[in-house]
Short mmCIF file of C-alpha atoms and ligand atoms in Angstrom, two decimals:
data_model
loop_
_atom_site.label_atom_id
_atom_site.label_comp_id
_atom_site.label_asym_id
_atom_site.label_seq_id
_atom_site.Cartn_x
_atom_site.Cartn_y
_atom_site.Cartn_z
CA MET A 1 97.79 166.24 47.37
CA ARG A 2 98.81 163.55 44.92
CA ALA A 3 102.13 162.88 43.20
CA THR A 4 104.06 160.09 41.51
CA ALA A 5 107.81 159.55 41.74
CA VAL A 6 110.14 157.07 40.07
CA ALA A 7 113.41 155.75 41.52
CA HIS A 8 115.97 153.23 40.38
CA PRO A 9 117.41 150.67 42.77
CA ASN A 10 121.16 150.81 43.36
CA VAL A 11 123.93 148.33 44.00
CA ALA A 12 126.69 149.02 46.51
CA LEU A 13 130.26 148.29 45.42
CA ILE A 14 131.47 149.13 48.93
CA LYS A 15 128.67 147.85 51.11
CA TYR A 16 126.59 148.72 54.15
CA TRP A 17 125.98 145.83 56.55
CA GLY A 18 125.25 146.71 60.18
CA LYS A 19 123.87 149.70 62.05
CA SER A 20 125.38 151.94 64.72
CA ASP A 21 121.95 153.17 65.86
CA THR A 22 118.83 151.16 65.15
CA GLU A 23 116.44 153.90 66.30
CA LYS A 24 117.81 156.43 63.78
CA ASN A 25 118.65 153.63 61.33
CA LEU A 26 122.23 154.88 61.11
CA PRO A 27 124.59 152.64 59.13
CA ALA A 28 127.75 151.51 60.93
CA THR A 29 129.70 152.02 57.70
CA GLY A 30 129.54 154.37 54.75
CA SER A 31 128.88 152.96 51.31
CA LEU A 32 129.54 153.57 47.63
CA SER A 33 126.99 152.51 45.03
CA VAL A 34 125.90 152.84 41.46
CA THR A 35 122.32 153.71 40.55
CA LEU A 36 120.76 151.11 38.26
CA GLY A 37 119.05 152.78 35.33
CA GLY A 38 116.85 150.19 33.62
CA LEU A 39 115.06 149.01 36.79
CA HIS A 40 112.28 151.15 38.23
CA THR A 41 110.06 151.61 41.25
CA ARG A 42 107.05 153.82 40.54
CA THR A 43 105.16 155.13 43.57
CA THR A 44 102.00 157.23 43.71
CA ILE A 45 100.95 158.87 46.97
CA GLU A 46 97.69 160.60 47.69
CA PHE A 47 96.95 162.28 51.02
CA ASN A 48 93.22 162.11 51.57
CA GLU A 49 90.97 163.25 54.40
CA GLN A 50 88.69 160.20 53.98
CA LEU A 51 91.44 157.76 55.08
CA LYS A 52 91.59 156.44 58.65
CA GLN A 53 95.17 155.15 58.35
CA ASP A 54 98.06 154.97 55.87
CA GLN A 55 97.64 152.22 53.29
CA LEU A 56 100.18 150.51 51.05
CA LEU A 57 99.61 148.50 47.93
CA LEU A 58 102.93 146.96 46.85
CA ASP A 59 102.95 145.30 43.42
CA GLY A 60 99.15 145.15 43.66
CA LYS A 61 99.03 143.51 47.13
CA ALA A 62 98.39 145.01 50.56
CA ASP A 63 101.74 144.84 52.38
CA ALA A 64 101.79 144.98 56.17
CA ALA A 65 105.51 144.29 56.68
CA ALA A 66 106.65 147.61 55.24
CA ASP A 67 104.02 149.67 56.99
CA LEU A 68 105.87 150.76 60.13
CA ARG A 69 108.86 152.09 58.25
CA MET A 70 106.61 153.70 55.66
CA VAL A 71 104.53 155.42 58.33
CA ARG A 72 107.71 156.73 59.92
CA CYS A 73 108.77 158.41 56.67
CA LEU A 74 105.27 159.75 56.05
CA ASP A 75 105.14 161.14 59.63
CA GLU A 76 108.33 163.13 59.00
CA LEU A 77 106.85 164.56 55.80
CA ARG A 78 103.53 165.36 57.51
CA GLN A 79 105.42 167.16 60.25
CA HIS A 80 107.24 169.33 57.69
CA ALA A 81 103.94 170.17 55.99
CA GLY A 82 101.99 170.63 59.24
CA VAL A 83 99.25 168.24 58.15
CA SER A 84 97.82 165.10 59.73
CA LEU A 85 96.16 163.51 56.69
CA PHE A 86 96.72 159.82 56.00
CA ALA A 87 98.06 158.60 52.70
CA ASN A 88 97.27 155.97 50.14
CA VAL A 89 100.52 154.62 48.67
CA GLU A 90 100.68 152.48 45.53
CA SER A 91 104.09 151.20 44.55
CA ALA A 92 105.19 148.83 41.81
CA ASN A 93 108.57 147.44 40.76
CA ASP A 94 109.43 146.25 37.25
CA PHE A 95 111.90 143.75 38.80
CA PRO A 96 111.62 141.06 41.54
CA THR A 97 110.71 142.55 44.95
CA GLY A 98 112.54 141.59 48.16
CA ALA A 99 114.99 139.28 46.40
CA GLY A 100 118.28 141.14 46.81
CA LEU A 101 117.69 143.71 44.09
CA ALA A 102 117.46 146.72 46.43
CA SER A 103 113.70 147.18 46.10
CA SER A 104 113.65 148.78 49.56
CA ALA A 105 116.22 151.37 48.41
CA SER A 106 114.24 152.45 45.35
CA GLY A 107 110.97 152.02 47.28
CA PHE A 108 111.86 154.42 50.09
CA ALA A 109 113.55 156.88 47.72
CA ALA A 110 110.42 157.02 45.55
CA LEU A 111 108.16 157.19 48.64
CA THR A 112 110.06 160.16 50.08
CA VAL A 113 110.18 162.09 46.82
CA ALA A 114 106.53 161.40 45.95
CA GLY A 115 105.36 162.20 49.49
CA ALA A 116 107.22 165.51 49.57
CA ALA A 117 105.80 166.47 46.17
CA ALA A 118 102.25 165.48 47.13
CA LEU A 119 102.49 167.77 50.17
CA GLY A 120 103.97 170.61 48.12
CA LEU A 121 107.23 170.50 50.10
CA SER A 122 110.52 171.64 48.64
CA LEU A 123 112.99 170.06 51.05
CA PRO A 124 116.80 170.31 50.91
CA PRO A 125 118.39 167.17 49.41
CA GLN A 126 120.01 166.15 52.72
CA GLU A 127 116.63 166.27 54.46
CA LEU A 128 115.29 163.86 51.83
CA VAL A 129 118.38 161.75 52.62
CA ARG A 130 117.53 161.70 56.33
CA ILE A 131 113.86 160.86 55.81
CA SER A 132 114.47 158.12 53.24
CA ARG A 133 117.19 156.63 55.47
CA LEU A 134 114.65 156.13 58.25
CA GLY A 135 112.96 153.75 55.81
CA SER A 136 116.07 152.00 54.58
CA GLY A 137 119.81 152.63 54.99
CA SER A 138 120.44 152.12 51.29
CA ALA A 139 117.56 154.38 50.14
CA PRO A 140 119.41 157.73 50.17
CA ARG A 141 121.71 156.39 47.44
CA SER A 142 118.74 155.98 45.07
CA LEU A 143 118.02 159.72 45.38
CA PHE A 144 121.20 160.42 43.40
CA ALA A 145 122.62 159.67 39.95
CA GLY A 146 125.57 157.57 38.84
CA GLY A 147 128.28 156.73 41.39
CA VAL A 148 126.98 157.68 44.85
CA TRP A 149 128.68 158.02 48.23
CA LEU A 150 126.80 157.70 51.50
CA ASP A 151 129.09 159.29 54.06
CA ILE A 152 128.67 158.56 57.78
CA ALA A 153 131.95 160.09 58.93
CA SER A 154 131.85 163.81 58.25
CA SER A 155 128.76 164.60 60.34
CA PRO A 156 128.44 162.36 63.43
CA GLY A 157 124.94 161.01 63.95
CA GLU A 158 123.91 161.91 60.40
CA THR A 159 124.44 160.69 56.86
CA ILE A 160 125.42 162.83 53.88
CA CYS A 161 124.80 161.50 50.41
CA SER A 162 125.95 162.77 47.03
CA THR A 163 126.90 161.84 43.48
CA VAL A 164 130.65 161.37 43.07
CA SER A 165 130.52 160.53 39.36
CA GLU A 166 127.72 161.43 36.95
CA PRO A 167 126.57 158.59 34.65
CA ALA A 168 128.09 160.16 31.52
CA ARG A 169 131.47 160.75 33.18
CA TRP A 170 132.13 157.02 33.64
CA PRO A 171 129.37 155.04 31.90
CA LEU A 172 129.69 151.67 33.60
CA GLU A 173 127.12 149.01 32.79
CA VAL A 174 125.62 146.38 35.07
CA ILE A 175 124.20 143.04 33.93
CA VAL A 176 122.06 141.41 36.61
CA ALA A 177 121.89 137.62 36.52
CA VAL A 178 118.61 136.65 38.20
CA THR A 179 118.89 133.16 39.74
CA SER A 180 115.73 133.21 41.88
CA VAL A 181 112.67 135.43 42.19
CA GLU A 182 111.76 134.08 45.66
CA LYS A 183 111.58 136.58 48.51
CA LYS A 184 114.55 136.12 50.84
CA ALA A 185 113.97 134.19 54.06
CA VAL A 186 115.79 136.71 56.28
CA SER A 187 115.42 140.44 55.58
CA SER A 188 118.54 142.61 55.33
CA THR A 189 117.46 144.51 58.43
CA ALA A 190 117.21 141.33 60.52
CA GLY A 191 120.32 139.80 58.94
CA MET A 192 122.60 142.73 59.61
CA GLU A 193 121.36 143.04 63.18
CA SER A 194 122.17 139.40 63.86
CA SER A 195 125.61 139.80 62.23
CA ARG A 196 126.34 142.66 64.62
CA ALA A 197 125.21 140.62 67.59
CA ALA A 198 126.52 137.19 66.64
CA SER A 199 129.47 137.22 64.24
CA PRO A 200 133.05 137.26 65.51
CA TYR A 201 133.97 139.16 62.32
CA PHE A 202 131.74 142.21 62.79
CA ASP A 203 134.38 144.42 64.42
CA GLY A 204 136.87 143.57 61.68
CA TRP A 205 134.29 144.43 59.02
CA VAL A 206 133.66 147.85 60.56
CA SER A 207 137.31 148.68 61.29
CA SER A 208 138.55 147.68 57.82
CA HIS A 209 135.72 149.48 56.03
CA PRO A 210 136.93 153.13 55.93
CA GLN A 211 140.01 152.10 53.92
CA ASP A 212 137.84 150.22 51.39
CA LEU A 213 135.62 153.27 51.06
CA ALA A 214 138.53 155.67 50.59
CA ASP A 215 140.05 153.34 47.98
CA GLY A 216 136.68 152.99 46.22
CA LEU A 217 136.25 156.76 46.01
CA SER A 218 139.73 157.13 44.55
CA CYS A 219 138.94 154.45 41.92
CA PHE A 220 136.01 156.62 40.81
CA THR A 221 138.17 159.76 40.80
CA ASP A 222 140.76 157.99 38.62
CA LYS A 223 138.21 155.90 36.65
CA ASP A 224 140.45 152.93 37.47
CA PHE A 225 138.30 149.93 36.54
CA MET A 226 140.74 147.12 37.36
CA ARG A 227 141.52 148.51 40.81
CA LEU A 228 137.79 148.93 41.47
CA ALA A 229 137.21 145.34 40.29
CA ASP A 230 139.63 143.86 42.86
CA LEU A 231 138.36 146.10 45.63
CA ALA A 232 134.62 145.62 45.02
CA GLU A 233 134.91 141.81 44.85
CA HIS A 234 136.97 141.87 48.06
CA ASN A 235 134.42 144.05 49.85
CA CYS A 236 131.53 141.90 48.60
CA LEU A 237 133.12 138.63 49.71
CA LYS A 238 134.05 140.19 53.05
CA MET A 239 130.38 141.13 53.60
CA HIS A 240 129.31 137.59 52.74
CA ALA A 241 132.01 136.11 55.01
CA LEU A 242 130.51 138.24 57.78
CA ALA A 243 127.00 137.04 56.89
CA MET A 244 128.05 133.39 56.74
CA SER A 245 129.88 133.66 60.09
CA THR A 246 126.71 134.90 61.80
CA ARG A 247 124.84 132.49 64.09
CA PRO A 248 122.46 131.29 62.75
CA PRO A 249 124.23 131.64 59.38
CA LEU A 250 123.12 133.86 56.52
CA LEU A 251 123.91 132.17 53.24
CA TYR A 252 122.43 134.24 50.42
CA TRP A 253 123.97 132.43 47.44
CA SER A 254 122.51 129.73 45.24
CA PRO A 255 124.73 127.29 43.30
CA ALA A 256 124.12 129.51 40.24
CA THR A 257 125.35 132.60 42.14
CA LEU A 258 128.66 130.85 42.77
CA ALA A 259 128.88 129.61 39.17
CA CYS A 260 128.34 133.21 37.98
CA MET A 261 131.07 134.50 40.32
CA GLN A 262 133.54 131.97 38.95
CA ALA A 263 132.57 132.79 35.36
CA VAL A 264 133.10 136.51 35.97
CA MET A 265 136.50 135.88 37.59
CA GLN A 266 137.50 133.75 34.60
CA LEU A 267 136.32 136.40 32.13
CA ARG A 268 138.45 139.00 33.91
CA ALA A 269 141.45 136.68 33.95
CA ASP A 270 140.93 136.42 30.16
CA GLY A 271 141.09 140.21 29.85
CA VAL A 272 137.38 141.14 29.87
CA PRO A 273 136.74 144.26 32.00
CA VAL A 274 134.10 142.90 34.40
CA PHE A 275 133.69 142.22 38.11
CA PHE A 276 130.88 140.89 40.28
CA THR A 277 129.02 141.98 43.33
CA VAL A 278 126.23 140.19 45.25
CA ASP A 279 123.85 141.64 47.84
CA ALA A 280 121.58 139.98 50.39
CA GLY A 281 120.08 137.62 47.83
CA PRO A 282 121.16 135.15 45.14
CA GLN A 283 121.30 137.55 42.19
CA LEU A 284 124.71 138.39 40.74
CA LYS A 285 125.47 141.85 39.41
CA ALA A 286 128.26 141.97 36.84
CA VAL A 287 129.69 145.46 36.51
CA CYS A 288 131.51 146.02 33.22
CA LEU A 289 132.78 148.55 30.74
CA PRO A 290 130.31 149.09 27.84
CA GLU A 291 132.48 147.25 25.29
CA ALA A 292 132.28 144.06 27.40
CA SER A 293 128.53 143.93 28.00
CA ALA A 294 127.60 141.60 25.11
CA THR A 295 130.29 139.08 26.09
CA VAL A 296 129.30 139.23 29.76
CA ARG A 297 125.57 138.87 29.04
CA GLU A 298 126.13 135.88 26.74
CA ARG A 299 128.39 134.15 29.30
CA LEU A 300 125.95 134.67 32.19
CA GLN A 301 122.97 133.49 30.12
CA SER A 302 124.82 130.22 29.40
CA ILE A 303 125.07 129.33 33.11
CA PRO A 304 122.54 126.72 34.34
CA GLY A 305 120.24 128.30 36.94
CA VAL A 306 120.35 131.81 35.48
CA LEU A 307 116.68 132.57 34.83
CA GLN A 308 117.16 135.87 33.03
CA THR A 309 119.55 138.77 32.72
CA LEU A 310 118.62 142.45 33.16
CA ASP A 311 120.66 145.20 31.50
CA CYS A 312 121.36 148.40 33.39
CA THR A 313 123.25 151.55 32.58
CA LEU A 314 123.97 154.08 35.31
CA GLY A 315 120.77 155.95 36.06
CA GLN A 316 119.45 159.22 37.42
CA GLY A 317 118.38 159.98 40.97
CA ALA A 318 114.71 159.71 41.95
CA TRP A 319 112.39 162.17 40.20
CA VAL A 320 108.81 163.39 40.31
CA GLU A 321 106.78 162.36 37.31
CA PRO A 322 105.16 165.34 35.59
CA VAL A 323 101.35 165.37 35.86
CA ALA A 324 99.76 164.48 32.51
CA LYS A 325 97.59 167.32 31.19
CA ALA A 326 93.90 166.40 30.85
C1 LIG B 1 124.05 147.63 50.54
N1 LIG B 1 122.52 145.96 51.52
O1 LIG B 1 124.97 148.42 50.86
C2 LIG B 1 123.88 146.39 51.38
C3 LIG B 1 124.61 145.23 50.81
C4 LIG B 1 122.35 144.57 51.20
C5 LIG B 1 123.72 144.04 51.01
O2 LIG B 1 121.80 147.94 52.18
O3 LIG B 1 117.74 147.76 57.47
O4 LIG B 1 117.43 147.21 53.01
O5 LIG B 1 116.43 148.84 55.62
O6 LIG B 1 118.53 149.89 56.44
O7 LIG B 1 119.02 149.16 53.19
C6 LIG B 1 120.23 146.25 52.27
O8 LIG B 1 119.84 146.78 53.46
O9 LIG B 1 118.58 147.72 55.20
C7 LIG B 1 121.58 146.77 51.98
P1 LIG B 1 117.79 148.60 56.23
P2 LIG B 1 118.63 147.80 53.63
O10 LIG B 1 123.32 147.83 49.55
#
């Protein structure tokens, strides 16, 4: 009744911000992401009859904040297996947690896959999607490899997630410029709920989103980097305009985030195939073609306030780690 799973975080190029149903944690928009090979969440789950409740150790510390969502995912898995045992969950990230690097996406993907394996369940992929989504709306994307589409439109009240481009088909690279390792002050869940309630731009975000998503999918079909660059930066800045226009405002950038954005725009104007995206935190992700990665890394490392850069290629979906033979 014990298993370990590994998942990569992901970064959305066409983003999710806002829910249509908080109870089912249904996103108000679809999304299109890339899975970030190079960064890992490793989660071990053991169901044990001695336990009186579910327990979580996150990066070596007991974490109460994540417990409710974690218990919800575990309850779904227990129901499938017909067991009522509690679980001990140990999860660790090899990148900053809760700082806009999608640790909740990789965390809930790894939790769902490890929990299913520990209970001996062999669930259909879209059931893993549903369970992981109850933990985090971006988590289903970390179950899949490469370019990933989370579709909210084709099955009302549900989400369907799938790979649209395997890593080897279009091997994009992502250089993450870390500008702070502090946990964010407002969680994504709270931030997107207040944007829905208190930004005059929320309806425009939702109504303009399906076109961005359709265009993003066609960029992947055509492997059209420059069109994807314009579109992804537009969608990112639109999400941040929505966040900033929320009352009270959500301003996720640091001065170094903005300096990185301007550097990336200048690199592209100079002919380097790179674009940026930024999530609910101050880190900048520079997406580039492989031949540009050294130039992009060097430029980002030269910017004051960039603490480190992390190199990612497109990664695989979450997997169960084989049990080492004694
Ligand atoms: C995304 N983000 O599409 C967007 C862009 C952050 C900015 O999905 O409430 O942690 O757990 O479903 O998945 C982060 O939100 O939110 C996120 P919940 P989640 O990647």
